[in-house]
Tab-separated table of C-alpha atoms and ligand atoms in Angstrom:
chain	number	residue	atom	x	y	z
L	1	MET	CA	33.992	-6.662	-13.914
L	2	THR	CA	31.368	-4.169	-15.203
L	3	THR	CA	32.486	-0.618	-16.310
L	4	VAL	CA	30.186	2.244	-16.237
L	5	ARG	CA	31.108	5.426	-18.211
L	6	ILE	CA	29.509	8.804	-18.487
L	7	HIS	CA	29.624	10.867	-21.732
L	8	GLU	CA	29.647	14.485	-20.799
L	9	ASP	CA	29.705	15.425	-24.572
L	10	GLU	CA	26.457	13.640	-25.243
L	11	PRO	CA	23.701	15.574	-23.453
L	12	TYR	CA	20.004	14.637	-23.622
L	13	GLY	CA	18.754	18.061	-22.146
L	14	GLN	CA	17.859	19.471	-18.895
L	15	ILE	CA	16.215	17.252	-16.113
L	16	SER	CA	13.291	19.615	-15.358
L	17	PRO	CA	12.297	19.675	-11.785
L	18	ARG	CA	8.861	18.866	-13.179
L	19	LEU	CA	10.123	15.269	-13.982
L	20	TYR	CA	10.264	14.726	-10.197
L	21	GLY	CA	6.638	15.601	-9.629
L	22	HIS	CA	4.014	13.904	-7.430
L	23	PHE	CA	0.242	13.479	-7.255
L	24	ALA	CA	-2.215	13.948	-4.360
L	25	GLU	CA	-5.652	12.862	-4.835
L	26	HIS	CA	-8.665	12.880	-2.396
L	27	LEU	CA	-8.515	9.166	-2.300
L	28	GLY	CA	-8.117	6.738	0.502
L	29	ARG	CA	-5.741	8.337	3.141
L	30	CYS	CA	-3.670	10.302	0.713
L	31	CYS	CA	-5.061	13.716	1.569
L	32	TYR	CA	-7.606	13.449	4.487
L	33	ASN	CA	-5.928	11.377	7.333
L	34	GLY	CA	-2.772	11.407	5.338
L	35	LEU	CA	-0.899	14.597	4.695
L	36	TRP	CA	-3.904	16.650	5.992
L	37	VAL	CA	-4.980	16.134	9.607
L	38	GLY	CA	-6.538	19.457	10.183
L	39	PRO	CA	-5.364	22.265	12.470
L	40	ALA	CA	-7.248	20.800	15.508
L	41	SER	CA	-5.411	17.506	15.378
L	42	PRO	CA	-3.304	16.180	18.262
L	43	ILE	CA	-0.741	15.125	15.634
L	44	PRO	CA	1.691	18.065	15.318
L	45	ASN	CA	0.884	19.984	12.220
L	46	ILE	CA	1.482	23.149	10.276
L	47	GLU	CA	-1.823	24.755	9.472
L	48	GLY	CA	-3.475	21.304	9.215
L	49	PHE	CA	-0.677	19.549	7.503
L	50	ARG	CA	1.392	16.975	9.267
L	51	THR	CA	4.762	18.489	10.331
L	52	ASP	CA	6.662	15.244	9.987
L	53	ILE	CA	5.386	14.956	6.327
L	54	VAL	CA	6.075	18.551	5.481
L	55	GLU	CA	9.667	18.186	6.835
L	56	ALA	CA	10.210	14.832	5.055
L	57	PHE	CA	9.069	16.261	1.742
L	58	GLN	CA	11.238	19.325	2.227
L	59	ALA	CA	14.199	17.014	2.429
L	60	MET	CA	13.118	14.745	-0.429
L	61	ARG	CA	12.098	17.538	-2.748
L	62	VAL	CA	8.704	17.706	-4.399
L	63	PRO	CA	9.059	20.148	-7.190
L	64	LEU	CA	5.638	19.663	-8.533
L	65	LEU	CA	2.282	18.454	-7.089
L	66	ARG	CA	-0.929	17.618	-8.949
L	67	TRP	CA	-4.232	17.805	-7.054
L	68	PRO	CA	-7.118	17.031	-6.439
L	69	GLY	CA	-7.417	14.023	-8.706
L	70	GLY	CA	-7.348	11.695	-10.532
L	71	CYS	CA	-10.944	10.482	-11.014
L	72	TYR	CA	-11.892	12.692	-7.937
L	73	ALA	CA	-11.287	15.773	-10.153
L	74	ASP	CA	-14.150	15.159	-12.366
L	75	HIS	CA	-16.516	15.380	-9.422
L	76	TYR	CA	-14.872	18.252	-7.711
L	77	HIS	CA	-16.391	21.636	-7.505
L	78	TRP	CA	-13.680	24.099	-6.388
L	79	ARG	CA	-16.275	26.425	-4.761
L	80	ASP	CA	-16.938	23.804	-2.081
L	81	GLY	CA	-13.460	24.182	-0.844
L	82	VAL	CA	-13.003	27.931	-0.458
L	83	GLY	CA	-14.276	30.266	2.385
L	84	ASN	CA	-14.808	29.477	6.062
L	85	PRO	CA	-14.087	25.860	6.700
L	86	SER	CA	-16.918	25.519	9.069
L	87	GLU	CA	-19.289	26.677	6.421
L	88	ARG	CA	-18.159	24.545	3.603
L	89	PRO	CA	-20.646	21.882	2.305
L	90	VAL	CA	-20.147	18.231	2.963
L	91	ARG	CA	-20.165	16.199	-0.303
L	92	LEU	CA	-19.838	12.649	-1.388
L	93	GLY	CA	-16.101	12.166	-2.104
L	94	MET	CA	-15.906	9.863	-5.163
L	95	SER	CA	-13.098	8.344	-6.838
L	96	CYS	CA	-12.109	4.841	-8.000
L	97	GLY	CA	-15.405	3.235	-6.727
L	98	LEU	CA	-15.031	4.798	-3.141
L	99	GLN	CA	-17.695	6.995	-1.635
L	100	VAL	CA	-16.661	8.950	1.414
L	101	ARG	CA	-17.760	11.837	3.467
L	102	ASP	CA	-15.920	14.826	2.310
L	103	ASP	CA	-16.014	17.908	4.404
L	104	ASN	CA	-13.889	20.013	1.958
L	105	SER	CA	-11.668	21.184	4.750
L	106	LEU	CA	-8.804	20.747	2.463
L	107	GLY	CA	-9.453	23.100	-0.439
L	108	THR	CA	-7.730	25.475	-2.809
L	109	HIS	CA	-5.992	27.761	-0.246
L	110	GLU	CA	-4.966	24.897	1.930
L	111	PHE	CA	-3.518	22.899	-1.008
L	112	LEU	CA	-1.627	25.867	-2.277
L	113	ARG	CA	-0.250	26.560	1.190
L	114	PHE	CA	1.077	23.031	1.370
L	115	CYS	CA	2.769	23.479	-1.956
L	116	GLU	CA	4.469	26.627	-0.546
L	117	LEU	CA	5.446	24.739	2.655
L	118	ILE	CA	7.148	21.952	0.716
L	119	GLY	CA	8.398	24.032	-2.178
L	120	ALA	CA	6.249	22.475	-4.831
L	121	GLU	CA	4.769	24.090	-7.940
L	122	PRO	CA	0.947	23.336	-8.038
L	123	TYR	CA	-0.765	21.638	-10.816
L	124	LEU	CA	-4.618	21.806	-10.554
L	125	ALA	CA	-6.811	19.329	-12.401
L	126	GLY	CA	-10.007	20.790	-13.510
L	127	ASN	CA	-13.478	19.108	-13.729
L	128	VAL	CA	-14.792	18.274	-17.266
L	129	GLY	CA	-16.979	15.226	-16.376
L	130	SER	CA	-19.472	16.930	-14.084
L	131	GLY	CA	-18.278	20.628	-14.363
L	132	SER	CA	-18.697	23.345	-16.910
L	133	VAL	CA	-16.330	25.623	-18.954
L	134	GLN	CA	-17.396	28.496	-16.793
L	135	GLU	CA	-16.724	26.770	-13.507
L	136	LEU	CA	-13.160	26.032	-14.645
L	137	CYS	CA	-12.742	29.536	-15.975
L	138	ASP	CA	-13.854	30.859	-12.618
L	139	TRP	CA	-11.274	28.642	-10.795
L	140	VAL	CA	-8.448	29.977	-12.947
L	141	GLU	CA	-9.641	33.611	-12.496
L	142	TYR	CA	-10.102	33.044	-8.715
L	143	CYS	CA	-6.529	31.779	-8.428
L	144	ASN	CA	-4.722	33.945	-10.929
L	145	ALA	CA	-6.717	37.156	-11.921
L	146	PRO	CA	-4.130	40.103	-11.678
L	147	VAL	CA	-7.088	42.645	-11.488
L	148	GLN	CA	-9.673	43.184	-8.808
L	149	THR	CA	-12.524	41.165	-10.045
L	150	ASP	CA	-15.227	39.980	-7.698
L	151	LEU	CA	-13.478	36.614	-7.753
L	152	ALA	CA	-10.070	38.120	-6.963
L	153	GLN	CA	-11.519	40.096	-4.078
L	154	GLU	CA	-13.139	36.917	-2.784
L	155	ARG	CA	-9.700	35.372	-3.010
L	156	GLY	CA	-8.383	38.250	-0.916
L	157	ARG	CA	-11.189	38.031	1.769
L	158	ASN	CA	-10.284	34.342	2.033
L	159	GLY	CA	-6.712	35.308	2.899
L	160	ARG	CA	-4.684	35.775	-0.215
L	161	THR	CA	-4.622	39.147	-1.926
L	162	GLN	CA	-1.794	38.419	-4.375
L	163	PRO	CA	-2.628	36.032	-7.347
L	164	PHE	CA	-1.484	32.498	-6.755
L	165	GLY	CA	-0.181	32.325	-10.297
L	166	VAL	CA	-0.982	28.643	-10.892
L	167	LYS	CA	0.566	27.670	-14.227
L	168	LEU	CA	-0.438	24.125	-14.739
L	169	TRP	CA	-4.188	23.358	-15.454
L	170	GLY	CA	-5.558	19.924	-16.322
L	171	VAL	CA	-8.735	19.820	-18.502
L	172	GLY	CA	-10.268	16.817	-16.978
L	173	ASN	CA	-8.664	13.378	-16.005
L	174	GLU	CA	-8.933	10.103	-17.866
L	175	ASN	CA	-11.960	11.420	-19.802
L	176	TRP	CA	-11.970	8.172	-21.814
L	177	GLY	CA	-13.071	6.530	-18.585
L	178	CYS	CA	-13.917	7.923	-15.146
L	179	GLY	CA	-13.851	11.407	-16.460
L	180	GLY	CA	-17.071	11.089	-18.543
L	181	ASN	CA	-16.608	7.970	-20.782
L	182	TYR	CA	-15.983	10.280	-23.818
L	183	GLU	CA	-14.935	9.179	-27.273
L	184	ALA	CA	-11.649	10.715	-28.271
L	185	GLU	CA	-13.324	12.893	-30.855
L	186	SER	CA	-16.048	14.298	-28.452
L	187	TYR	CA	-13.560	14.951	-25.699
L	188	GLY	CA	-11.295	16.582	-28.225
L	189	LEU	CA	-14.016	18.986	-29.210
L	190	GLU	CA	-14.838	19.609	-25.526
L	191	TYR	CA	-11.023	20.304	-24.970
L	192	ARG	CA	-11.036	22.878	-27.776
L	193	ARG	CA	-13.848	24.778	-26.116
L	194	TYR	CA	-12.350	24.672	-22.504
L	195	ALA	CA	-8.862	25.490	-23.704
L	196	GLY	CA	-9.986	28.292	-25.975
L	197	MET	CA	-11.940	30.049	-23.082
L	198	LEU	CA	-9.348	29.258	-20.572
L	199	ARG	CA	-6.636	31.002	-22.578
L	200	HIS	CA	-8.834	34.219	-22.497
L	201	VAL	CA	-8.932	34.074	-18.765
L	202	ASP	CA	-5.218	33.473	-18.315
L	203	PRO	CA	-3.088	33.494	-21.509
L	204	THR	CA	0.007	32.237	-19.543
L	205	ALA	CA	-1.734	29.159	-18.159
L	206	GLU	CA	-0.224	25.828	-19.458
L	207	LEU	CA	-3.044	23.528	-20.370
L	208	VAL	CA	-3.022	19.722	-20.215
L	209	VAL	CA	-5.075	17.577	-22.421
L	210	CYS	CA	-6.010	14.117	-21.428
L	211	GLY	CA	-4.463	11.213	-23.470
L	212	HIS	CA	-4.639	7.455	-22.986
L	213	ASP	CA	-3.433	4.622	-25.038
L	214	SER	CA	-2.094	4.911	-28.588
L	215	HIS	CA	-5.425	4.338	-30.213
L	216	TRP	CA	-7.087	7.228	-28.293
L	217	ASN	CA	-4.038	9.438	-28.521
L	218	ALA	CA	-3.989	9.081	-32.427
L	219	ARG	CA	-7.658	9.925	-32.674
L	220	ILE	CA	-7.493	13.002	-30.316
L	221	ILE	CA	-4.349	14.260	-31.958
L	222	GLN	CA	-6.264	14.241	-35.294
L	223	THR	CA	-9.211	16.088	-33.645
L	224	LEU	CA	-6.833	18.734	-32.385
L	225	ARG	CA	-4.569	19.003	-35.366
L	226	ASN	CA	-5.725	22.434	-36.389
L	227	HIS	CA	-5.865	23.680	-32.838
L	228	ILE	CA	-2.634	22.123	-31.464
L	229	GLY	CA	-1.660	25.604	-30.228
L	230	LEU	CA	-4.177	25.067	-27.442
L	231	VAL	CA	-2.263	22.161	-26.019
L	232	ASP	CA	0.795	22.688	-23.920
L	233	HIS	CA	1.026	19.149	-22.315
L	234	PHE	CA	-0.190	15.790	-23.508
L	235	SER	CA	-1.132	13.722	-20.364
L	236	ILE	CA	-0.498	9.925	-20.320
L	237	HIS	CA	-0.737	7.543	-17.365
L	238	ARG	CA	1.245	4.442	-16.865
L	239	TYR	CA	0.748	1.963	-13.977
L	240	TRP	CA	2.740	-1.153	-13.830
L	241	ILE	CA	0.351	-4.018	-12.970
L	242	ASP	CA	1.828	-7.213	-14.223
L	243	CYS	CA	4.082	-7.638	-11.184
L	244	GLY	CA	2.623	-10.478	-8.988
L	245	PRO	CA	1.747	-9.744	-5.405
L	246	GLY	CA	3.100	-6.634	-3.551
L	247	VAL	CA	5.287	-8.677	-1.194
L	248	ASP	CA	5.194	-12.380	-1.872
L	249	PHE	CA	6.349	-12.035	-5.446
L	250	THR	CA	8.572	-14.462	-7.293
L	251	GLU	CA	11.733	-13.947	-9.175
L	252	GLU	CA	9.615	-14.195	-12.416
L	253	ASP	CA	7.265	-11.489	-11.050
L	254	TYR	CA	10.146	-9.346	-10.067
L	255	TYR	CA	11.674	-9.481	-13.628
L	256	ARG	CA	8.275	-8.810	-15.282
L	257	SER	CA	7.966	-5.701	-13.098
L	258	VAL	CA	11.343	-4.476	-14.119
L	259	LYS	CA	10.509	-4.979	-17.722
L	260	GLU	CA	7.175	-2.972	-17.229
L	261	ALA	CA	8.967	-0.185	-15.445
L	262	ASP	CA	11.519	-0.153	-18.294
L	263	ALA	CA	8.880	0.034	-20.952
L	264	THR	CA	7.552	3.274	-19.586
L	265	GLU	CA	10.161	5.043	-21.707
L	266	LYS	CA	8.975	3.445	-24.814
L	267	PHE	CA	5.351	4.622	-24.137
L	268	VAL	CA	6.602	8.121	-23.863
L	269	GLN	CA	8.536	7.705	-27.160
L	270	GLU	CA	5.473	6.230	-28.881
L	271	THR	CA	3.354	9.100	-27.789
L	272	ARG	CA	5.836	11.632	-28.872
L	273	ALA	CA	6.036	9.949	-32.330
L	274	LEU	CA	2.228	10.411	-32.635
L	275	LEU	CA	2.463	14.002	-31.868
L	276	ASP	CA	5.297	14.571	-34.221
L	277	GLU	CA	2.943	14.863	-37.212
L	278	VAL	CA	0.916	17.898	-35.857
L	279	ASP	CA	3.709	19.261	-33.671
L	280	PRO	CA	6.968	18.676	-35.489
L	281	LYS	CA	8.915	21.053	-33.447
L	282	GLY	CA	8.052	19.278	-30.226
L	283	ARG	CA	6.515	22.193	-28.517
L	284	VAL	CA	3.824	20.052	-26.692
L	285	GLY	CA	5.307	18.139	-23.702
L	286	ILE	CA	4.406	14.727	-22.607
L	287	ALA	CA	2.988	14.770	-19.242
L	288	LEU	CA	3.263	11.455	-17.516
L	289	ASP	CA	0.968	12.805	-14.894
L	290	GLU	CA	0.421	9.445	-13.090
L	291	TRP	CA	2.904	6.638	-12.959
L	292	GLY	CA	4.128	3.849	-10.634
L	293	VAL	CA	3.309	0.290	-9.531
L	294	TRP	CA	-0.216	-0.599	-8.674
L	295	HIS	CA	-0.203	-3.960	-6.692
L	296	PRO	CA	-3.010	-6.512	-7.177
L	297	GLU	CA	-4.120	-6.132	-3.501
L	298	ALA	CA	-5.054	-2.581	-4.098
L	299	ARG	CA	-7.156	-2.998	-7.317
L	300	PRO	CA	-10.162	-5.108	-8.463
L	301	TRP	CA	-9.077	-5.224	-12.078
L	302	GLY	CA	-6.017	-6.227	-14.101
L	303	PRO	CA	-3.769	-9.308	-13.594
L	304	GLY	CA	-4.310	-10.886	-10.114
L	305	GLY	CA	-6.585	-8.077	-9.051
L	306	LYS	CA	-7.871	-8.975	-5.631
L	307	GLY	CA	-10.071	-5.968	-5.049
L	308	ASP	CA	-8.975	-3.221	-2.868
L	309	GLU	CA	-8.245	-5.073	0.347
L	310	THR	CA	-7.682	-2.078	2.494
L	311	LYS	CA	-10.450	-0.096	0.931
L	312	GLU	CA	-8.000	2.776	0.882
L	313	TYR	CA	-5.766	1.926	-2.118
L	314	PHE	CA	-2.917	1.352	0.449
L	315	GLN	CA	-0.356	-1.153	-0.743
L	316	ALA	CA	2.935	-2.744	0.311
L	317	ALA	CA	6.036	-0.557	-0.432
L	318	THR	CA	9.066	-2.762	-0.746
L	319	LEU	CA	12.615	-2.385	-2.048
L	320	ARG	CA	11.591	-3.782	-5.335
L	321	ASP	CA	9.211	-0.771	-5.858
L	322	ALA	CA	12.212	1.469	-5.156
L	323	VAL	CA	14.339	-0.381	-7.719
L	324	LEU	CA	11.355	0.167	-10.275
L	325	VAL	CA	11.498	3.916	-9.635
L	326	ALA	CA	15.282	3.985	-10.430
L	327	VAL	CA	14.629	2.149	-13.584
L	328	ALA	CA	11.895	4.495	-14.644
L	329	LEU	CA	13.882	7.579	-13.796
L	330	GLU	CA	16.688	6.467	-16.177
L	331	GLY	CA	14.091	6.629	-18.927
L	332	PHE	CA	12.627	10.029	-17.750
L	333	HIS	CA	16.264	11.400	-17.912
L	334	ARG	CA	16.829	10.085	-21.429
L	335	GLN	CA	13.465	11.379	-22.614
L	336	CYS	CA	13.791	14.767	-20.851
L	337	ALA	CA	13.625	16.635	-24.110
L	338	SER	CA	10.034	15.511	-24.747
L	339	LEU	CA	8.779	14.574	-21.297
L	340	SER	CA	7.562	17.781	-19.637
L	341	MET	CA	6.499	16.339	-16.241
L	342	ALA	CA	6.163	13.013	-14.450
L	343	ASN	CA	4.060	12.613	-11.212
L	344	LEU	CA	4.326	9.569	-9.180
L	345	ALA	CA	1.015	8.243	-7.964
L	346	GLN	CA	0.485	8.863	-5.107
L	347	ILE	CA	2.350	11.009	-2.602
L	348	VAL	CA	1.105	9.597	0.777
L	349	ASN	CA	-0.498	6.288	1.699
L	350	VAL	CA	-2.145	5.503	-1.680
L	351	LEU	CA	-0.540	3.216	-4.264
L	352	HIS	CA	3.125	3.826	-4.948
L	353	ALA	CA	3.762	6.099	-1.899
L	354	PRO	CA	6.993	7.624	-0.725
L	355	ILE	CA	5.445	8.126	2.745
L	356	GLN	CA	3.108	5.953	4.743
L	357	THR	CA	1.285	6.679	7.924
L	358	SER	CA	-0.803	4.907	10.533
L	359	GLY	CA	-2.410	7.135	13.085
L	360	ALA	CA	0.322	9.310	14.525
L	361	GLN	CA	3.011	7.093	13.050
L	362	MET	CA	4.844	7.961	9.930
L	363	TRP	CA	7.512	6.102	7.989
L	364	LEU	CA	9.587	6.608	4.824
L	365	THR	CA	9.264	3.807	2.168
L	366	PRO	CA	12.176	2.617	0.086
L	367	THR	CA	10.737	4.742	-2.783
L	368	TYR	CA	11.223	7.887	-0.609
L	369	HIS	CA	14.788	6.926	-0.180
L	370	VAL	CA	15.451	6.307	-3.898
L	371	LEU	CA	13.748	9.626	-4.824
L	372	ARG	CA	15.725	11.584	-2.081
L	373	MET	CA	18.921	10.151	-3.263
L	374	SER	CA	18.109	10.915	-6.862
L	375	SER	CA	17.073	14.499	-6.268
L	376	ALA	CA	20.662	15.478	-6.926
L	377	HIS	CA	19.854	15.106	-10.585
L	378	ILE	CA	17.180	17.728	-10.488
L	379	GLY	CA	17.821	20.627	-12.791
L	380	GLN	CA	21.109	19.085	-14.031
L	381	GLN	CA	21.869	18.201	-17.645
L	382	ALA	CA	21.266	14.599	-18.405
L	383	ILE	CA	24.068	12.861	-20.194
L	384	ARG	CA	24.479	9.474	-21.901
L	385	THR	CA	26.118	6.610	-19.977
L	386	SER	CA	27.401	3.280	-21.211
L	387	VAL	CA	27.830	0.119	-19.415
L	388	GLU	CA	30.249	-2.681	-20.496
L	389	GLY	CA	30.726	-6.126	-19.133
L	390	SER	CA	27.519	-6.537	-17.268
L	391	SER	CA	25.888	-9.899	-16.690
L	392	ALA	CA	22.476	-10.340	-18.037
L	393	LEU	CA	18.967	-10.795	-16.824
L	394	PRO	CA	16.967	-13.796	-17.914
L	395	ASP	CA	15.597	-11.886	-20.900
L	396	GLY	CA	19.084	-11.018	-22.124
L	397	SER	CA	19.107	-7.318	-21.189
L	398	PRO	CA	22.024	-6.150	-18.870
L	399	SER	CA	21.681	-6.376	-15.228
L	400	VAL	CA	23.440	-3.142	-14.611
L	401	SER	CA	22.016	0.077	-15.866
L	402	ALA	CA	22.738	3.747	-15.278
L	403	THR	CA	21.862	7.344	-15.726
L	404	ALA	CA	23.962	10.375	-15.149
L	405	SER	CA	23.776	14.202	-15.061
L	406	VAL	CA	26.160	17.086	-14.679
L	407	GLY	CA	25.512	20.563	-13.222
L	408	GLU	CA	25.865	22.446	-9.962
L	409	GLU	CA	26.017	19.136	-8.049
L	410	GLY	CA	28.925	18.121	-10.123
L	411	PRO	CA	28.632	14.802	-11.986
L	412	VAL	CA	25.987	12.516	-10.501
L	413	LEU	CA	25.681	8.945	-11.451
L	414	THR	CA	22.975	6.485	-10.626
L	415	ILE	CA	23.769	2.808	-11.086
L	416	THR	CA	21.155	0.159	-10.605
L	417	ASN	CA	21.712	-3.615	-10.316
L	418	ARG	CA	18.494	-4.994	-11.560
L	419	HIS	CA	19.560	-8.526	-10.956
L	420	PHE	CA	17.543	-10.553	-8.443
L	421	THR	CA	20.284	-12.805	-7.099
L	422	GLN	CA	23.652	-11.681	-8.392
L	423	PRO	CA	25.849	-8.916	-7.178
L	424	ALA	CA	27.637	-6.746	-9.634
L	425	GLU	CA	31.366	-5.881	-9.461
L	426	LEU	CA	31.788	-2.386	-10.809
L	427	GLN	CA	34.677	-0.186	-11.965
L	428	VAL	CA	33.473	3.363	-11.266
L	429	PRO	CA	34.591	6.697	-12.780
L	430	ASN	CA	37.558	8.132	-10.972
L	431	TRP	CA	35.755	11.375	-9.806
L	432	ALA	CA	33.389	9.248	-7.833
L	433	ALA	CA	34.228	9.405	-4.203
L	434	VAL	CA	30.930	8.959	-2.244
L	435	CYS	CA	28.365	6.388	-2.860
L	436	THR	CA	24.901	6.264	-1.326
L	437	LEU	CA	23.571	2.856	-1.635
L	438	LEU	CA	19.965	1.657	-1.152
L	439	SER	CA	19.897	-2.130	-0.692
L	440	GLY	CA	18.351	-4.523	1.658
L	441	PRO	CA	18.160	-8.199	2.826
L	442	SER	CA	15.545	-9.184	0.363
L	443	ALA	CA	13.741	-7.431	-2.644
L	444	ASN	CA	10.549	-7.532	-0.633
L	445	ALA	CA	11.921	-5.907	2.391
L	446	GLU	CA	9.878	-2.905	3.430
L	447	ASN	CA	9.567	-0.333	6.247
L	448	SER	CA	6.615	-0.104	8.604
L	449	ALA	CA	5.360	1.552	11.771
L	450	GLY	CA	7.194	-1.182	13.809
L	451	GLN	CA	10.266	-1.182	11.757
L	452	PRO	CA	10.591	2.264	10.139
L	453	HIS	CA	14.357	2.047	9.350
L	454	HIS	CA	14.542	-1.609	8.108
L	455	VAL	CA	15.447	-0.384	4.495
L	456	GLN	CA	17.760	2.673	4.737
L	457	PRO	CA	20.400	4.136	2.309
L	458	LYS	CA	23.929	4.173	3.519
L	459	SER	CA	26.773	6.521	2.410
L	460	GLN	CA	30.228	5.432	2.083
L	461	LYS	CA	33.596	6.559	0.688
L	462	ILE	CA	34.612	4.450	-2.326
L	463	GLY	CA	37.723	3.415	-4.311
L	464	ALA	CA	38.089	2.458	-7.876
L	465	THR	CA	35.736	-0.401	-7.545
L	466	LEU	CA	32.432	-1.134	-5.928
L	467	GLU	CA	30.265	-4.128	-5.367
L	468	LEU	CA	26.433	-3.523	-5.901
L	469	PRO	CA	24.234	-6.199	-4.159
L	470	PRO	CA	21.297	-7.544	-6.192
L	471	PHE	CA	18.216	-5.374	-6.411
L	472	SER	CA	20.032	-2.253	-5.304
L	473	VAL	CA	20.510	1.395	-6.344
L	474	ALA	CA	23.804	3.518	-5.896
L	475	ILE	CA	24.197	7.287	-6.449
L	476	LEU	CA	27.853	8.292	-6.937
L	477	GLN	CA	28.983	11.761	-6.531
L	478	SER	CA	32.288	13.608	-5.979
L	479	ALA	CA	33.085	14.600	-2.431
L	480	ARG	CA	31.994	18.163	-1.576
T	501	AHR	O1	-4.333	7.073	-8.920
T	501	AHR	C1	-5.653	6.420	-8.823
T	501	AHR	C2	-6.496	6.544	-10.085
T	501	AHR	O2	-5.765	5.947	-11.139
T	501	AHR	C3	-6.738	7.852	-10.500
T	501	AHR	O3	-7.795	8.528	-9.740
T	501	AHR	C4	-7.093	7.765	-11.883
T	501	AHR	O4	-6.684	8.927	-12.671
T	501	AHR	C5	-6.290	6.627	-12.329
T	501	AHR	O5	-7.053	5.740	-12.992
């Protein structure tokens, strides 16, 4: 019998809504033909955004949304996406090796409207690679200027008199690679110039510097050491890639993927440790602004990379992927004092998506379900949990893991059985009355257009004990 305990007197801090963020890039069918179909589409939509998607995200909760890239951001010129849609220029949409026709019908006003519809805080990623300091300053002024400048008036003519008040601004994306192939030092100097000027335009803007691996991070931190006040968030990305195929994975592949998801927490801690030297009070947040599993069928590089078979970065979305999300969220909760945001990549159809579509059809992936179940933690205080008597995974780590929070929702406890074959018999805290369980017939079970409800959570009243099937996630709450 495994016993899970929560320790209310050992808090980690608040689980900021920003830790349940998402990422929407103009890539594949994430934005165009994904969440955006345009107002003239026969698919029911609200001002161009699919109604079914808007409603599903309202229910799941999307507290934060980053846009428009990704690698796309360093080719994006915001002026192309404002004004009368029929007069907007058609450009080459470029990201991750794809080149598509991009009519700019989804631009700044549309994106920020989508954020309002789903209740998300926007996070705009600026263009460093092919843009200029002035261009990004103008975008900030256009969105946020509190006084009637020409740009603010143009914003008004385009339908929005009040400032949008966008707080989060990324200064480029992956500038060590697709965002300009910079050296850490040269990007660091660029960042200083961008951030210095952006601060004048909007002193309340929160600016995000582009990090990478520990080597790059150490170098850029040194470059910025006397200007660390210009940095509010330090961006890192973590994709899990050593996971075998998206569907036909083996038990070994499954365990390697669990290990990779688990190690995300360590990457956050290592990044924080590097920042400690120049930011001893921990003012700068770690922004894990892209994370998730990236299957080999949707990439030409990395272990097993097969190219992008769909040419859309669309990939399988199995129950395993949902278990990996639960594993990662445990770490996000524990690191909530240093992690300032985390954005799953990406929100619709691309990579580790909670929602997938095909034409007019739309279905929720197991990842959607685990995120919706976990949303009870949002805004609560994360507290320590302990697990005793668990069986072990092949690497010796416990099969059962947990994370908990307390707050307006009462105590909320997530328990994950990471084991591939064995169920776990659990003794649960005596306040826990309702359990929502996400499990399935196999770890590679997934939903699809034909079987949209194959993997679904189930709620049940529970007693003092609970059996968790292999590869499953349970959320325990007291009855309301
Ligand atoms: O999410 C897909 C791509 O992954 C993004 O465009 C880029 O930032 C990262 O390499």
